[in-house]
CSV table of C-alpha atoms in Angstrom, one decimal:
chain,number,residue,atom,x,y,z
E,1,MET,CA,0.0,0.0,0.0
E,2,GLU,CA,2.9,2.4,0.8
E,3,ARG,CA,4.2,1.8,-2.8
E,4,ILE,CA,0.8,2.6,-4.3
E,5,TYR,CA,0.8,5.9,-2.3
E,6,ILE,CA,4.2,6.7,-3.6
E,7,LEU,CA,3.0,5.9,-7.1
E,8,VAL,CA,-0.2,8.0,-7.0
E,9,SER,CA,1.5,10.9,-5.2
E,10,GLY,CA,4.4,11.0,-7.5
E,11,PRO,CA,4.6,9.8,-11.1
E,12,LEU,CA,0.8,9.5,-11.6
E,13,ALA,CA,0.3,13.1,-10.4
E,14,TRP,CA,2.9,14.3,-13.0
E,15,ILE,CA,1.2,12.3,-15.7
E,16,ALA,CA,-2.2,13.6,-14.8
E,17,TRP,CA,-1.2,17.3,-14.8
E,18,SER,CA,0.8,16.8,-18.1
E,19,VAL,CA,-2.2,15.2,-19.8
E,20,LEU,CA,-4.4,18.1,-18.6
E,21,ILE,CA,-2.1,20.8,-19.9
E,22,LEU,CA,-1.1,19.1,-23.2
E,23,GLY,CA,-4.7,17.9,-23.8
E,24,SER,CA,-6.1,21.4,-23.1
E,25,ILE,CA,-3.7,23.0,-25.6
E,26,TYR,CA,-4.6,20.3,-28.2
E,27,ARG,CA,-8.4,20.9,-27.7
E,28,LEU,CA,-8.1,24.6,-28.0
E,29,TRP,CA,-5.9,24.3,-31.1
E,30,GLN,CA,-8.3,21.9,-32.6
E,31,VAL,CA,-11.3,24.1,-32.1
E,32,PHE,CA,-9.5,27.3,-33.3
E,33,SER,CA,-8.2,25.6,-36.5
E,34,LEU,CA,-11.6,24.3,-37.2
E,35,ALA,CA,-13.1,27.7,-36.8
E,36,LYS,CA,-10.5,29.2,-39.0
E,37,GLN,CA,-11.2,26.6,-41.7
E,38,LYS,CA,-14.9,26.8,-41.7
E,39,GLU,CA,-16.1,30.1,-40.2
E,40,GLN,CA,-13.4,32.7,-40.8
E,41,VAL,CA,-16.1,35.3,-40.3
E,42,LEU,CA,-16.4,34.4,-36.6
E,43,PHE,CA,-13.1,36.2,-35.9
E,44,SER,CA,-14.2,39.5,-37.4
E,45,TYR,CA,-17.0,39.6,-34.7
E,46,ILE,CA,-14.7,39.3,-31.7
E,47,SER,CA,-14.5,42.4,-29.6
E,48,LEU,CA,-12.5,42.3,-26.4
E,49,LYS,CA,-14.6,45.0,-24.8
E,50,TYR,CA,-18.0,43.2,-25.4
E,51,ALA,CA,-16.5,39.8,-24.7
E,52,LEU,CA,-15.3,40.9,-21.2
E,53,ARG,CA,-18.5,42.8,-20.6
E,54,SER,CA,-20.5,39.6,-21.2
E,55,ILE,CA,-18.1,37.4,-19.2
E,56,ILE,CA,-18.2,39.7,-16.2
E,57,ASN,CA,-22.0,39.9,-16.3
E,58,TRP,CA,-22.3,36.2,-16.4
E,59,SER,CA,-19.9,35.8,-13.5
E,60,ILE,CA,-22.2,37.6,-11.1
E,61,PRO,CA,-24.9,35.4,-9.5
E,62,TRP,CA,-28.5,36.1,-10.4
E,63,ASN,CA,-27.3,38.9,-12.7
E,64,THR,CA,-28.7,37.5,-15.9
E,65,THR,CA,-32.4,37.0,-16.9
E,66,ASN,CA,-31.8,33.3,-17.4
E,67,MET,CA,-30.2,33.0,-13.9
E,68,ARG,CA,-33.2,34.7,-12.3
E,69,LEU,CA,-35.5,32.2,-14.0
E,70,HIS,CA,-33.6,29.4,-12.2
E,71,PRO,CA,-32.6,31.0,-8.9
E,72,ILE,CA,-32.0,27.8,-6.9
E,73,PHE,CA,-30.0,26.1,-9.7
E,74,THR,CA,-28.0,29.3,-10.1
E,75,GLY,CA,-27.2,29.5,-6.3
E,76,VAL,CA,-26.1,25.8,-6.2
E,77,ALA,CA,-24.1,26.2,-9.4
E,78,PHE,CA,-22.2,29.2,-8.1
E,79,LEU,CA,-21.5,27.5,-4.7
E,80,PHE,CA,-20.3,24.4,-6.6
E,81,HIS,CA,-17.9,26.3,-8.9
E,82,ILE,CA,-16.5,28.5,-6.1
E,83,GLY,CA,-16.1,25.6,-3.7
E,84,PHE,CA,-14.4,23.5,-6.4
E,85,PHE,CA,-11.7,26.1,-7.1
E,86,VAL,CA,-11.3,27.6,-3.6
E,87,ILE,CA,-10.7,24.1,-2.1
E,88,LEU,CA,-8.4,23.1,-5.0
E,89,ILE,CA,-6.2,26.1,-4.6
E,90,PHE,CA,-6.4,27.2,-1.0
E,91,LEU,CA,-6.8,24.0,1.0
E,92,SER,CA,-4.0,23.9,3.6
E,93,ALA,CA,-3.0,20.3,2.9
E,94,HIS,CA,-2.6,21.1,-0.8
E,95,VAL,CA,-0.5,24.2,-0.2
E,96,ILE,CA,1.6,22.3,2.3
E,97,MET,CA,2.4,19.5,-0.2
E,98,ILE,CA,3.2,22.1,-2.9
E,99,GLU,CA,5.4,24.0,-0.5
E,100,GLU,CA,7.3,20.9,0.5
E,101,GLY,CA,7.6,19.6,-3.0
E,102,PHE,CA,8.4,22.9,-4.9
E,103,GLY,CA,9.2,25.5,-2.3
E,104,LEU,CA,6.2,27.7,-3.4
E,105,SER,CA,3.5,28.7,-0.9
E,106,TRP,CA,0.5,31.0,-0.6
E,107,PRO,CA,-2.2,31.8,2.0
E,108,THR,CA,-4.7,29.1,2.9
E,109,ILE,CA,-8.3,29.0,4.2
E,110,PRO,CA,-9.1,27.5,7.6
E,111,ASP,CA,-9.7,23.7,7.4
E,112,ALA,CA,-13.2,24.1,9.1
E,113,LEU,CA,-14.3,26.4,6.2
E,114,ALA,CA,-12.8,24.0,3.6
E,115,ASP,CA,-14.7,21.2,5.3
E,116,VAL,CA,-18.0,22.9,5.0
E,117,MET,CA,-17.3,23.8,1.3
E,118,ALA,CA,-16.4,20.2,0.5
E,119,PHE,CA,-19.8,19.0,1.9
E,120,LEU,CA,-21.5,21.7,-0.2
E,121,VAL,CA,-19.7,20.6,-3.3
E,122,VAL,CA,-20.8,17.0,-2.8
E,123,GLY,CA,-24.3,18.2,-2.0
E,124,ALA,CA,-24.3,20.2,-5.2
E,125,CYS,CA,-23.4,17.2,-7.2
E,126,ILE,CA,-26.2,15.2,-5.7
E,127,PHE,CA,-28.6,18.2,-6.4
E,128,PHE,CA,-27.4,18.2,-10.1
E,129,GLY,CA,-28.0,14.4,-10.3
E,130,VAL,CA,-31.5,14.6,-8.8
E,131,ARG,CA,-32.4,17.5,-11.0
E,132,ARG,CA,-31.4,15.4,-14.1
E,133,ILE,CA,-33.9,12.8,-13.0
E,134,VAL,CA,-36.9,14.8,-11.8
E,135,ARG,CA,-37.0,17.7,-14.2
E,136,PRO,CA,-38.5,16.3,-17.4
E,137,GLU,CA,-36.9,18.9,-19.7
E,138,VAL,CA,-33.5,18.0,-18.3
E,139,ALA,CA,-34.1,14.3,-18.1
E,140,PHE,CA,-34.9,14.3,-21.8
E,141,VAL,CA,-31.3,15.3,-22.7
E,142,THR,CA,-29.7,13.2,-20.0
E,143,ASP,CA,-27.9,9.8,-20.4
E,144,TRP,CA,-25.6,7.8,-18.2
E,145,THR,CA,-22.5,9.8,-19.1
E,146,ASP,CA,-24.0,12.8,-17.2
E,147,PHE,CA,-24.2,10.8,-14.0
E,148,ALA,CA,-20.7,9.4,-14.7
E,149,LEU,CA,-19.3,12.9,-15.0
E,150,LEU,CA,-21.0,14.0,-11.8
E,151,GLY,CA,-19.6,11.0,-10.0
E,152,LEU,CA,-16.1,11.8,-11.4
E,153,VAL,CA,-16.3,15.3,-10.0
E,154,ALA,CA,-17.8,14.3,-6.7
E,155,ALA,CA,-15.3,11.5,-6.0
E,156,PRO,CA,-12.2,13.6,-5.1
E,157,PHE,CA,-14.4,15.7,-2.7
E,158,LEU,CA,-16.0,12.7,-1.1
E,159,THR,CA,-12.7,10.9,-0.6
E,160,GLY,CA,-11.1,14.1,0.6
E,161,ILE,CA,-13.7,14.4,3.3
E,162,LEU,CA,-13.1,10.8,4.3
E,163,ALA,CA,-9.4,11.3,4.4
E,164,TYR,CA,-9.6,14.5,6.4
E,165,HIS,CA,-12.0,13.1,9.0
E,166,GLN,CA,-10.1,9.8,9.0
E,167,TRP,CA,-13.3,7.9,8.4
E,168,GLY,CA,-11.9,4.6,7.1
E,169,ASP,CA,-8.2,3.9,6.7
E,170,PRO,CA,-6.4,7.2,6.2
E,171,LEU,CA,-3.8,5.7,3.8
E,172,LEU,CA,-6.4,4.0,1.6
E,173,MET,CA,-8.7,7.1,1.6
E,174,THR,CA,-5.8,9.4,0.7
E,175,ILE,CA,-4.8,7.0,-2.1
E,176,LEU,CA,-8.4,7.0,-3.4
E,177,HIS,CA,-8.5,10.8,-3.1
E,178,MET,CA,-5.4,11.3,-5.2
E,179,LEU,CA,-6.3,8.7,-7.7
E,180,SER,CA,-9.8,10.0,-8.3
E,181,ALA,CA,-8.5,13.6,-8.6
E,182,GLU,CA,-6.0,12.4,-11.2
E,183,ILE,CA,-8.7,10.6,-13.2
E,184,LEU,CA,-10.7,13.9,-13.1
E,185,LEU,CA,-7.8,16.0,-14.3
E,186,ILE,CA,-7.1,13.6,-17.2
E,187,SER,CA,-10.8,13.6,-18.2
E,188,ILE,CA,-11.2,17.4,-18.3
E,189,PRO,CA,-9.9,17.9,-21.9
E,190,PHE,CA,-11.7,14.9,-23.4
E,191,THR,CA,-15.2,15.1,-21.8
E,192,ARG,CA,-17.9,17.8,-21.5
E,193,LEU,CA,-15.8,19.1,-18.5
E,194,VAL,CA,-13.9,20.8,-21.3
E,195,HIS,CA,-16.4,23.6,-20.8
E,196,MET,CA,-13.9,24.8,-18.2
E,197,LEU,CA,-11.6,25.8,-21.2
E,198,PHE,CA,-14.2,26.7,-23.7
E,199,ALA,CA,-16.7,28.7,-21.5
E,200,PRO,CA,-14.8,32.0,-21.7
E,201,PHE,CA,-14.5,31.8,-25.5
E,202,THR,CA,-18.2,30.8,-26.2
E,203,ARG,CA,-19.4,33.5,-23.7
E,204,GLY,CA,-17.0,36.0,-25.2
E,205,TYR,CA,-18.1,35.3,-28.7
E,206,ILE,CA,-21.8,35.5,-27.9
E,207,GLY,CA,-21.1,38.7,-26.0
E,208,SER,CA,-19.3,40.2,-29.0
E,209,GLU,CA,-21.9,39.3,-31.5
E,210,PHE,CA,-24.7,40.6,-29.4
E,211,GLY,CA,-22.8,43.8,-28.3
E,212,MET,CA,-21.0,44.7,-31.5
E,213,VAL,CA,-23.3,43.4,-34.2
E,214,ARG,CA,-26.8,43.4,-32.8
E,215,HIS,CA,-26.3,46.2,-30.2
E,216,VAL,CA,-28.1,44.3,-27.4
E,217,LYS,CA,-27.1,42.9,-24.1
E,218,ASP,CA,-26.8,39.1,-23.9
E,219,TRP,CA,-27.7,38.8,-20.2
N,1,MET,CA,-11.0,-5.6,61.1
N,2,THR,CA,-8.1,-4.9,63.5
N,3,PRO,CA,-6.4,-1.5,63.2
N,4,ARG,CA,-3.2,-3.4,62.1
N,5,ARG,CA,-5.0,-5.1,59.3
N,6,PHE,CA,-6.7,-1.8,58.3
N,7,SER,CA,-3.4,0.1,58.1
N,8,PHE,CA,-1.9,-2.8,56.1
N,9,LEU,CA,-4.7,-2.7,53.6
N,10,LEU,CA,-4.5,1.1,53.4
N,11,GLY,CA,-0.8,1.0,52.8
N,12,ALA,CA,-1.0,-1.8,50.2
N,13,SER,CA,-3.7,0.0,48.2
N,14,PHE,CA,-1.7,3.2,48.4
N,15,ILE,CA,1.2,1.3,46.8
N,16,VAL,CA,-1.0,-0.3,44.2
N,17,ALA,CA,-2.5,3.1,43.3
N,18,LEU,CA,0.9,4.7,43.0
N,19,SER,CA,2.3,2.0,40.7
N,20,VAL,CA,-0.8,2.2,38.5
N,21,LEU,CA,-0.5,6.0,38.2
N,22,GLY,CA,3.2,5.6,37.6
N,23,ALA,CA,2.6,3.1,34.8
N,24,ILE,CA,0.2,5.4,32.9
N,25,PRO,CA,2.9,7.5,31.1
N,26,ALA,CA,4.5,4.2,30.1
N,27,TRP,CA,1.4,3.2,28.2
N,28,THR,CA,1.2,6.5,26.4
N,29,GLN,CA,3.9,8.0,24.2
N,30,ASP,CA,7.2,8.6,26.1
N,31,THR,CA,8.6,11.4,24.0
N,32,VAL,CA,6.6,14.6,23.6
N,33,LEU,CA,7.3,16.4,20.4
N,34,LYS,CA,7.9,20.0,21.3
N,35,THR,CA,5.2,21.8,19.5
N,36,GLN,CA,5.0,25.1,21.4
N,37,ALA,CA,6.8,26.9,18.5
N,38,PHE,CA,3.7,26.3,16.3
N,39,GLY,CA,1.4,28.1,18.6
N,40,THR,CA,-2.1,26.6,18.4
N,41,LEU,CA,-1.9,23.4,16.4
N,42,THR,CA,-4.1,23.0,13.4
N,43,ARG,CA,-3.8,19.2,13.5
N,44,PRO,CA,-3.5,16.5,16.2
N,45,VAL,CA,0.1,16.1,17.3
N,46,ALA,CA,1.9,13.5,15.1
N,47,LEU,CA,2.3,10.0,16.5
N,48,PHE,CA,5.9,9.3,17.5
N,49,ASP,CA,7.0,6.9,20.1
N,50,HIS,CA,10.7,7.6,20.2
N,51,ASP,CA,12.4,4.4,21.4
N,52,THR,CA,9.8,2.0,20.0
N,53,HIS,CA,10.0,3.8,16.6
N,54,ASN,CA,13.8,3.7,16.4
N,55,GLU,CA,13.9,0.1,17.5
N,56,LYS,CA,11.3,-1.0,14.9
N,57,ALA,CA,12.9,1.1,12.2
N,58,GLY,CA,16.4,-0.1,13.1
N,59,LEU,CA,17.8,3.4,13.6
N,60,ASP,CA,20.9,3.3,15.8
N,61,ASP,CA,22.6,6.5,14.6
N,62,CYS,CA,21.0,9.3,16.6
N,63,ALA,CA,22.4,11.9,14.2
N,64,ILE,CA,20.1,10.7,11.4
N,65,CYS,CA,17.6,13.0,13.1
N,66,HIS,CA,19.6,14.9,15.7
N,67,HIS,CA,22.0,16.4,13.3
N,68,VAL,CA,24.7,19.0,13.6
N,69,TYR,CA,25.7,21.4,10.9
N,70,ARG,CA,28.7,23.6,10.9
N,71,ASN,CA,29.4,26.1,8.1
N,72,GLY,CA,26.6,24.5,6.1
N,73,LYS,CA,28.1,21.0,6.3
N,74,LEU,CA,26.7,18.0,8.1
N,75,VAL,CA,29.2,17.1,10.9
N,76,ALA,CA,29.7,13.4,11.0
N,77,GLY,CA,29.9,11.8,14.4
N,78,GLU,CA,28.3,14.6,16.3
N,79,SER,CA,24.6,14.7,17.4
N,80,SER,CA,22.3,17.2,18.9
N,81,GLU,CA,19.8,15.2,21.0
N,82,ASP,CA,20.2,17.7,23.8
N,83,LYS,CA,18.3,20.2,21.6
N,84,ALA,CA,14.8,20.3,20.4
N,85,CYS,CA,14.3,20.6,16.6
N,86,SER,CA,12.6,23.9,17.3
N,87,ASP,CA,15.7,25.2,19.0
N,88,CYS,CA,17.3,25.6,15.6
N,89,HIS,CA,14.4,25.3,13.2
N,90,THR,CA,12.3,28.4,13.5
N,91,LEU,CA,8.8,28.5,12.0
N,92,GLN,CA,10.0,30.3,8.9
N,93,GLY,CA,13.0,28.8,7.1
N,94,GLN,CA,16.3,30.6,7.2
N,95,GLY,CA,18.4,30.2,4.1
N,96,ARG,CA,19.1,26.5,3.7
N,97,GLN,CA,17.6,25.6,7.1
N,98,PRO,CA,14.0,24.6,6.5
N,99,GLY,CA,11.2,26.0,8.7
N,100,LEU,CA,10.0,23.7,11.5
N,101,ARG,CA,7.0,22.0,9.8
N,102,VAL,CA,9.0,21.5,6.6
N,103,ALA,CA,11.9,20.1,8.7
N,104,TYR,CA,9.7,17.6,10.4
N,105,HIS,CA,7.9,16.5,7.3
N,106,THR,CA,11.1,16.2,5.2
N,107,ALA,CA,12.8,14.2,7.9
N,108,CYS,CA,9.9,11.9,8.8
N,109,ALA,CA,7.9,11.5,5.6
N,110,GLY,CA,11.1,11.7,3.5
N,111,CYS,CA,12.6,8.6,5.1
N,112,HIS,CA,9.3,6.7,5.0
N,113,THR,CA,9.1,7.5,1.3
N,114,THR,CA,12.6,6.2,0.6
N,115,LYS,CA,12.0,3.1,2.6
N,116,ALA,CA,8.4,2.7,1.4
N,117,LYS,CA,7.7,1.9,5.1
N,118,GLY,CA,6.0,3.9,7.8
N,119,PRO,CA,3.2,6.5,7.6
N,120,LEU,CA,2.9,8.6,4.5
N,121,ALA,CA,-0.6,10.2,4.4
N,122,CYS,CA,-1.4,13.2,6.6
N,123,GLY,CA,-4.0,11.2,8.6
N,124,GLN,CA,-1.6,8.4,9.4
N,125,CYS,CA,0.7,10.7,11.5
N,126,HIS,CA,-1.8,13.3,12.6
N,127,ARG,CA,-4.2,10.7,14.1
N,128,ARG,CA,-7.4,12.0,15.6
């Protein structure tokens, strides 16, 4: 088991981050060269001002008409995304490992706060899953891959909670935590989680077209 | 009960009580990691039963942990077990001397990693 920990905390972590970075560059290159080939005209609509204006407006909870139509979903979605990145970047155990491995360090959030956020992230995943079953209009466009992706995202948080509270064997839980996070990182470029990369561009494009060409707000 | 017998029982139970009390520290850890330098701890103190640990791990050379550096060089054959790690390692690192937490983690988890033996995950050392 010690050897498995050394494997998942060392070589596998390097592989996962490399696949994430190289895979992301590949996916962005792929989409941009496709756009260049087929829809040259798209590029003439891009305006940094209108793109940023749209991105900023869509980054404020309940700021858009669409968000106000779905207030609960919006609240949960914002909590989920904020929790995801705040825990990833500011959890003390993550920063401690980076400091001891690379000599870099930055401020952290209290573990008690991270704990609450982790439960909220897992709860949000359950909420998204239930919504996919009970809302007919969403159930209609749902298949098993949606649940698989939700499980993939929830797994590092669930195992992180187990490892932190030492529910179950700490070594095993920490191994499962690192392994599930690595699987998640590797899947980002190649699944619908790729929206993490594309969202700023699609939002920016729509913002540009609405702002510059149609002279209307897109929120 | 005669007074003699009473005082015998009283004395005997006194001795039994004392030896039980005296034995308690022997059941718990004998070495206390000096953690005052950290201020309030954010995690439970790490498990470390000095003599049992070193016996199990086969560590005879005290200087593996209780090292002495002079002019940036490890001094062979000298050890510093009269000092706490925190006497030299301040919270923040100073030049090549790592800060206290990093010193502990590098020393402890570093060896466990090289030997692929002993605790590696946070929760294995910082047991609740």
